[in-house]
Coordinates of C-alpha atoms and ligand atoms in Angstrom, one line a residue:
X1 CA 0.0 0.0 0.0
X2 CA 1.5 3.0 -1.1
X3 CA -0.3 5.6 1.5
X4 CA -2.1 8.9 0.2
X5 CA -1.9 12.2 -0.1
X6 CA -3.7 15.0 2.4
X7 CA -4.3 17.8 1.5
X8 CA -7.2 18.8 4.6
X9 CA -10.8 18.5 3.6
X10 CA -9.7 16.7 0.5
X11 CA -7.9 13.3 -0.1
X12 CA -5.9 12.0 -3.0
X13 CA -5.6 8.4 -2.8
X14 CA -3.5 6.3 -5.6
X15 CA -4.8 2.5 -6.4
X16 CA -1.6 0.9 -7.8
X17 CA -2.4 -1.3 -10.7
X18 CA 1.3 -1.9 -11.2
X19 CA 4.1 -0.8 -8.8
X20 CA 7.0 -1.3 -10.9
X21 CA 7.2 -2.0 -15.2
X22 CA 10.3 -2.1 -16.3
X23 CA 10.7 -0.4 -19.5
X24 CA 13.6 0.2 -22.0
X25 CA 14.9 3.3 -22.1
X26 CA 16.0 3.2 -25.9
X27 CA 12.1 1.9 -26.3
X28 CA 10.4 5.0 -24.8
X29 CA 12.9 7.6 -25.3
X30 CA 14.6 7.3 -28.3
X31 CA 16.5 10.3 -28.1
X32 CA 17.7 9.9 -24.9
X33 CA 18.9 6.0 -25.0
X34 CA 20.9 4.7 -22.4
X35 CA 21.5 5.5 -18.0
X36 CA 19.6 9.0 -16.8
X37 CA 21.8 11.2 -15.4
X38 CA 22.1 11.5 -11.5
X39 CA 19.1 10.6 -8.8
X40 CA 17.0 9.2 -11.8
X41 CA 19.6 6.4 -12.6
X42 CA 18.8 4.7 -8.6
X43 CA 15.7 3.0 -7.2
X44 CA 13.4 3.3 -7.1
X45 CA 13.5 5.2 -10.5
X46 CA 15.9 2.7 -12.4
X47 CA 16.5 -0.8 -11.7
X48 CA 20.4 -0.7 -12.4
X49 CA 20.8 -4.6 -12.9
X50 CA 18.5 -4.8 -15.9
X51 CA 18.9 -1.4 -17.4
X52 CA 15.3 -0.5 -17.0
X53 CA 13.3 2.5 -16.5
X54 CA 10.8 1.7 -13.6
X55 CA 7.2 3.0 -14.0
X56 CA 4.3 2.7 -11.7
X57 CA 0.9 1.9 -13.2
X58 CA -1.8 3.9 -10.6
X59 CA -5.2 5.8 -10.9
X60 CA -6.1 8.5 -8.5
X61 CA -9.3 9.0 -6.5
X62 CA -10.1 12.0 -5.2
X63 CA -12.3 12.3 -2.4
X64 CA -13.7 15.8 -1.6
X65 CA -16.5 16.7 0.8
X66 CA -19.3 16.2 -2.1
X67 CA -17.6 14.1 -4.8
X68 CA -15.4 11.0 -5.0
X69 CA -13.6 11.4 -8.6
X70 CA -11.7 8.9 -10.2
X71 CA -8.7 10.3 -12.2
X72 CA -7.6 8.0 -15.3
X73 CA -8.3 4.1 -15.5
X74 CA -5.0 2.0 -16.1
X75 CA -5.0 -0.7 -18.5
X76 CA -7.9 -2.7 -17.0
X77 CA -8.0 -6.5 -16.5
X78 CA -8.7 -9.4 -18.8
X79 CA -8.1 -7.1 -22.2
X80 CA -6.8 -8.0 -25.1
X81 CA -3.2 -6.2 -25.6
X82 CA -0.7 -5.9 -27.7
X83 CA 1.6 -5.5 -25.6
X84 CA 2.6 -8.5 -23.0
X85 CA 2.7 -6.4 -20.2
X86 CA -0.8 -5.2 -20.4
X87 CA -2.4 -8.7 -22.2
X88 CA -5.1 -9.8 -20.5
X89 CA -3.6 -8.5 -17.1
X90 CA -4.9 -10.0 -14.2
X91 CA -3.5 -7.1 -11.3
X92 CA -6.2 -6.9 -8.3
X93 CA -6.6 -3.5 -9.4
X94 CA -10.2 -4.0 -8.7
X95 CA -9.9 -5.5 -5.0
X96 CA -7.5 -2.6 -4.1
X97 CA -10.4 0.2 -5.0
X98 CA -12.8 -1.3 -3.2
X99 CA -10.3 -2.0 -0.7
X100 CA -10.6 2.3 -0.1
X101 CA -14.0 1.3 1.0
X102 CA -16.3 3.0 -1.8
X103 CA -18.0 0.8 -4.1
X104 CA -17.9 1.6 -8.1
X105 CA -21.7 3.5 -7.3
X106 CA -19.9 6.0 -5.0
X107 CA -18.0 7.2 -7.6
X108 CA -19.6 10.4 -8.9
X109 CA -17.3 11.4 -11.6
X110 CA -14.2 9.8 -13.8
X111 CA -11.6 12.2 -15.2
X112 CA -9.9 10.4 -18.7
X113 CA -6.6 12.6 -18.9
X114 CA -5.9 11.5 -22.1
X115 CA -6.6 8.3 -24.2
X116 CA -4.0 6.5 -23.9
X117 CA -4.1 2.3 -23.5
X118 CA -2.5 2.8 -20.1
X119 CA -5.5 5.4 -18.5
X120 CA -8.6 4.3 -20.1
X121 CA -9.3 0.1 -18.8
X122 CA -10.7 0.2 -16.1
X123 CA -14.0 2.2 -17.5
X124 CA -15.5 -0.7 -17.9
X125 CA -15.4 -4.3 -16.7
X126 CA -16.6 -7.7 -18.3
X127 CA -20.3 -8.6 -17.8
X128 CA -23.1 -10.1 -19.1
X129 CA -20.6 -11.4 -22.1
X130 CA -20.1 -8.1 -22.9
X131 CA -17.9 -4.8 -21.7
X132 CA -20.0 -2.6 -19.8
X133 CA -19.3 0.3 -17.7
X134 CA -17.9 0.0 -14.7
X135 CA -18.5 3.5 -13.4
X136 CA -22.5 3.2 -14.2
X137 CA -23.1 6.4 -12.2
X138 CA -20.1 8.8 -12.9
X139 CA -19.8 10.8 -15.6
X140 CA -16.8 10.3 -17.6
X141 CA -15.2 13.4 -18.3
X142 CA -12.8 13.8 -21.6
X143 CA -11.8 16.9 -23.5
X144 CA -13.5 17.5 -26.4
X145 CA -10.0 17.7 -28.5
X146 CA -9.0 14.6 -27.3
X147 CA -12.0 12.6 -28.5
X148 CA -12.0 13.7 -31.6
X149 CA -8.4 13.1 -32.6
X150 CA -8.9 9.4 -31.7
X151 CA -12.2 9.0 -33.9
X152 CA -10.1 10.8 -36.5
X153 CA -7.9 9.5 -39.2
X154 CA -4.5 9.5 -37.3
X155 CA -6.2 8.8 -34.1
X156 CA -7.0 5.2 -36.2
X157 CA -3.4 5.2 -37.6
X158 CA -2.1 6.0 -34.0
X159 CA -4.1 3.1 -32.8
X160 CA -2.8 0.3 -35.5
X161 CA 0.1 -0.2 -32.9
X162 CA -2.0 -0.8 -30.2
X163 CA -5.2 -2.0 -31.0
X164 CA -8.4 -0.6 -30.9
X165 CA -8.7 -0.2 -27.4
X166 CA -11.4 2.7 -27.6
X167 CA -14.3 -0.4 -28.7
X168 CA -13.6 -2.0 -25.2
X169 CA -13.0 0.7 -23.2
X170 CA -14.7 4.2 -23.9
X171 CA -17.2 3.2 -27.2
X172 CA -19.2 1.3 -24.3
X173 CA -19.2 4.4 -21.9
X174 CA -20.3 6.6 -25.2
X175 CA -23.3 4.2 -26.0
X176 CA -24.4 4.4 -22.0
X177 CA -24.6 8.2 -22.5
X178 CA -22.5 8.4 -19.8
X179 CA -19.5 11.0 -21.8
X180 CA -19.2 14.6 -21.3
X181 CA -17.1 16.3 -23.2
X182 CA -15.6 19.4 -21.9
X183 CA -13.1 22.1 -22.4
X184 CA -10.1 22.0 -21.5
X185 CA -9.9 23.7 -18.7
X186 CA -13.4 22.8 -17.5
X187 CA -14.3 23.3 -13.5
X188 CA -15.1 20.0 -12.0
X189 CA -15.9 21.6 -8.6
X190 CA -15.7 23.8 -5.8
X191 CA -12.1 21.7 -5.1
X192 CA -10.9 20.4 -8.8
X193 CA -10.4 21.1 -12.3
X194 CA -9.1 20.5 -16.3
X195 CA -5.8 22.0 -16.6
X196 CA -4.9 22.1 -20.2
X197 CA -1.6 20.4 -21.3
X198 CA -1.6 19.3 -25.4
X199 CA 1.4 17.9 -26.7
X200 CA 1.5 14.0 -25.2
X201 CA -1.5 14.3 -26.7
X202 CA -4.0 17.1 -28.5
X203 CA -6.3 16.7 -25.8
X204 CA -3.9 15.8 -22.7
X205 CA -5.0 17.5 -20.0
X206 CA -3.6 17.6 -16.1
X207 CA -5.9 17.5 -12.7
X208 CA -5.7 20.0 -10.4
X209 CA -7.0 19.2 -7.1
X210 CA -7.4 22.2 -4.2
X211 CA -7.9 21.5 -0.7
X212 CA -8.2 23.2 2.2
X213 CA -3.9 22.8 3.2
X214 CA -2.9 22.3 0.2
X215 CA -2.9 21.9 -3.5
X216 CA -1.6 19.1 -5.8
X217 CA -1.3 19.1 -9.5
X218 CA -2.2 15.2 -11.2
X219 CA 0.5 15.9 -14.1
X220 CA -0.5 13.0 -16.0
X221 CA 1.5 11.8 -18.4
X222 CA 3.1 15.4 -19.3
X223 CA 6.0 13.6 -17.9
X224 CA 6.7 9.7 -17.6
X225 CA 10.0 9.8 -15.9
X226 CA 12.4 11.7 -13.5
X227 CA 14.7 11.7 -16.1
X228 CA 12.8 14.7 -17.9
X229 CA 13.0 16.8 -14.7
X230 CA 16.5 17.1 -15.5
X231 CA 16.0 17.0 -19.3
X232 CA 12.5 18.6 -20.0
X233 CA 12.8 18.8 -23.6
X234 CA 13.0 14.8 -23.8
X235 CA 9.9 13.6 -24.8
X236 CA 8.4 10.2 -25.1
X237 CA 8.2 7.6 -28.6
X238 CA 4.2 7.8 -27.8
X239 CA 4.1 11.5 -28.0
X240 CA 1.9 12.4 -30.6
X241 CA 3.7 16.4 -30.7
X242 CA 6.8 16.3 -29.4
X243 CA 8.0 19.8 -29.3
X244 CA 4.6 20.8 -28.0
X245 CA 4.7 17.8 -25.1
X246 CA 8.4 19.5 -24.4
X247 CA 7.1 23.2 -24.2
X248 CA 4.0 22.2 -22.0
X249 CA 6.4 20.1 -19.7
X250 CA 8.7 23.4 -18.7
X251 CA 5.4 25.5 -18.5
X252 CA 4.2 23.2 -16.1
X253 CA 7.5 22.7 -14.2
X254 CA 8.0 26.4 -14.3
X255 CA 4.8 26.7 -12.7
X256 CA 4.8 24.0 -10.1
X257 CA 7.9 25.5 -9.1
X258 CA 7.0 29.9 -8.8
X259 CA 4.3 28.4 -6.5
X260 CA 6.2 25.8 -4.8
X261 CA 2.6 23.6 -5.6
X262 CA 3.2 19.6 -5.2
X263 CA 3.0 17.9 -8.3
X264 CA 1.3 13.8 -8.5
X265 CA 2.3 12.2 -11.5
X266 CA 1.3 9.1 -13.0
X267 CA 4.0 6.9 -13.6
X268 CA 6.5 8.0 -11.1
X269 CA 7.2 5.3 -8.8
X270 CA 5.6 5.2 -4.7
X271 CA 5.4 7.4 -3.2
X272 CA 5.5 9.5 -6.5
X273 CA 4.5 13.5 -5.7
X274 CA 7.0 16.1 -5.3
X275 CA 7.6 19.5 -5.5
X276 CA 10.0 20.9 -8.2
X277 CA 12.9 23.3 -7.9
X278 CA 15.0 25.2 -10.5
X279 CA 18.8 23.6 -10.9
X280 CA 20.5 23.9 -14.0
X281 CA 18.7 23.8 -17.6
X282 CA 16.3 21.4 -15.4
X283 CA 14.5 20.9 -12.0
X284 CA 15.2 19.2 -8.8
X285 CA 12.9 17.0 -7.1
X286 CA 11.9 16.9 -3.8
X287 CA 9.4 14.0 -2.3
X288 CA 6.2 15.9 -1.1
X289 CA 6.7 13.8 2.8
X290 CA 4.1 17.2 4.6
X291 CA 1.3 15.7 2.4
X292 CA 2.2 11.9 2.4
X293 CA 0.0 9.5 4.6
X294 CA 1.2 5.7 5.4
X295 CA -1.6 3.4 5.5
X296 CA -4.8 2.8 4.8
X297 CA -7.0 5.7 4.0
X298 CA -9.7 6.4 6.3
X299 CA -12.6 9.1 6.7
X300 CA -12.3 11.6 8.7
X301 CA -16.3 11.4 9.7
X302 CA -15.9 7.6 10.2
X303 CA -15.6 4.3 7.7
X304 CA -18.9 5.3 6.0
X305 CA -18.5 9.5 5.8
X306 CA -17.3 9.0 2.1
X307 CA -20.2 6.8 1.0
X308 CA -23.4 8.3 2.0
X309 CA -25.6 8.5 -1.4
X310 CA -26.9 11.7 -0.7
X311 CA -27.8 12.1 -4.9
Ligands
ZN401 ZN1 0.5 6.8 -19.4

């Protein structure tokens, strides 16, 4: 259990799919083969003895005083993948939401940062012989952009790679009548909303989450690994605008660091938010330990405060 994040009257909780993937450098960054430099070269960042990148694998609930938001949807269980990693996974991804103690009717909205294979799974689950919603009662919240690149012509060309994973996982959600497609920069609530952040991908967008102590930005995927807070302009193979993923990266880290704000992305390993810090051409890091909770999450108002169905 990798804790969660407090930031007063609202709670970030991460539900690891997968603590640690080890990925190629050479495979996702191509232009920047080989060791990272410094910090981002040890564990839990890089596992030395295979020459691998590690990544986490983790979706984000947010529970605020009126909503319970889930941010992004990992690869999902029982799909299948093209890649062996995510084939047909089998993770307890499931188990460890429920685990939080809300049930999948508790959840009053889901936040798609991007439509990626490795953020959009768990929208729906096998049932009935067929893939349904998992989510029945959220709203599933994508930016407008971003739905329409993949139901374009190079969102299908993107997607040869991978598979079509929009029929399992989002076409079902769209036939429910459960997507809303919203700016950009769309207000979620009193406590979160859309920041915009193209480049990854057209319609990439960040989270940012505002609590009553403190603030925490869910970067996403505008950066995979450590090794681009020393080398923003490194962007990933899967970006589908590189330069543009690079110049959103430093706006963001330039950002995070004029206002000292603790940033939660998705792939960096437990216990994965920090703030950032100028130092050199890049940033430093800093693990966000005033915000970090061991243990199992637990209402403030009791075991049940968070799952009242006052709808
Ligand atoms: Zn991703």
């Amino acid at each position: 259990m990798s804790g969660w994040f407090d930031l007063g009257d609202v709670a970030v909780i991460p539900v690891v799919e997968t603590p640690r993937l080890l990925i190629d450098p050479e495979e996702f960054f191509p232009e920047r083969p080989g060791v990272p430099s410094g910090w981002a070269a040890e564990e839990p960042w890089y596992a030395p003895g295979q020459g691998r990148l590690v990544f986490a694998m983790q979706a984000f609930l947010v529970v605020t005083p009126d909503e319970r938001i889930l941010v992004d949807a990992c690869v999902g269980d029982g799909k299948r993948r093209a890649r062996p990693e995510f084939d047909r996974l089998d993770s307890g991804w499931w188990q460890r939401f429920t685990a939080t103690g809300l049930a999948a009717d508790d959840v009053s909205t889901v936040v798609l940062s991007h439509l990626h294979v490795d953020h959009v799974g768990w929208a729906t689950r096998w049932s009935d012989g067929r893939w349904t919603p998992a989510f029945a009662k959220a709203r599933h919240v994508l930016t407008a952009p971003e739905y329409e690149y993949w139901r374009s012509a190079a969102g299908a060309a993107a997607m040869t790679r991978t598979g079509d994973y929009l029929a399992d996982s989002i076409e079902p959600v769209a036939d429910a009548g459960l997507l809303d497609l919203t700016p950009p920069d769309a207000e979620l609530g009193p406590h979160v909303r859309l920041c915009p952040a193209p480049g990854h991908t057209p319609g990439n967008t960040a989270v940012l989450v505002t609590g009553s102590r403190a603030r925490l930005l869910l970067t996403g995927d505008i950066l995979h690994h450590p090794l681009q807070l020393m080398e923003p302009d490194v962007s990933t193979r899967y970006c589908v605008d590189p330069g543009l993923s690079a110049r959103t990266r430093r706006r963001t880290l330039e950002w995070l660091a004029d206002t000292g704000t603790a940033m939660l992305p998705a792939h960096f390993a437990a216990p994965s938010a920090g703030r950032v810090t100028p130092h050199g051409s890049g940033f430093a890091f800093a693990p966000a330990a005033d915000l970090h909770r061991p243990g199992r999450y637990v209402p403030s108002g009791g075991p049940h405060a968070a799952q009242g169905s006052d709808d």
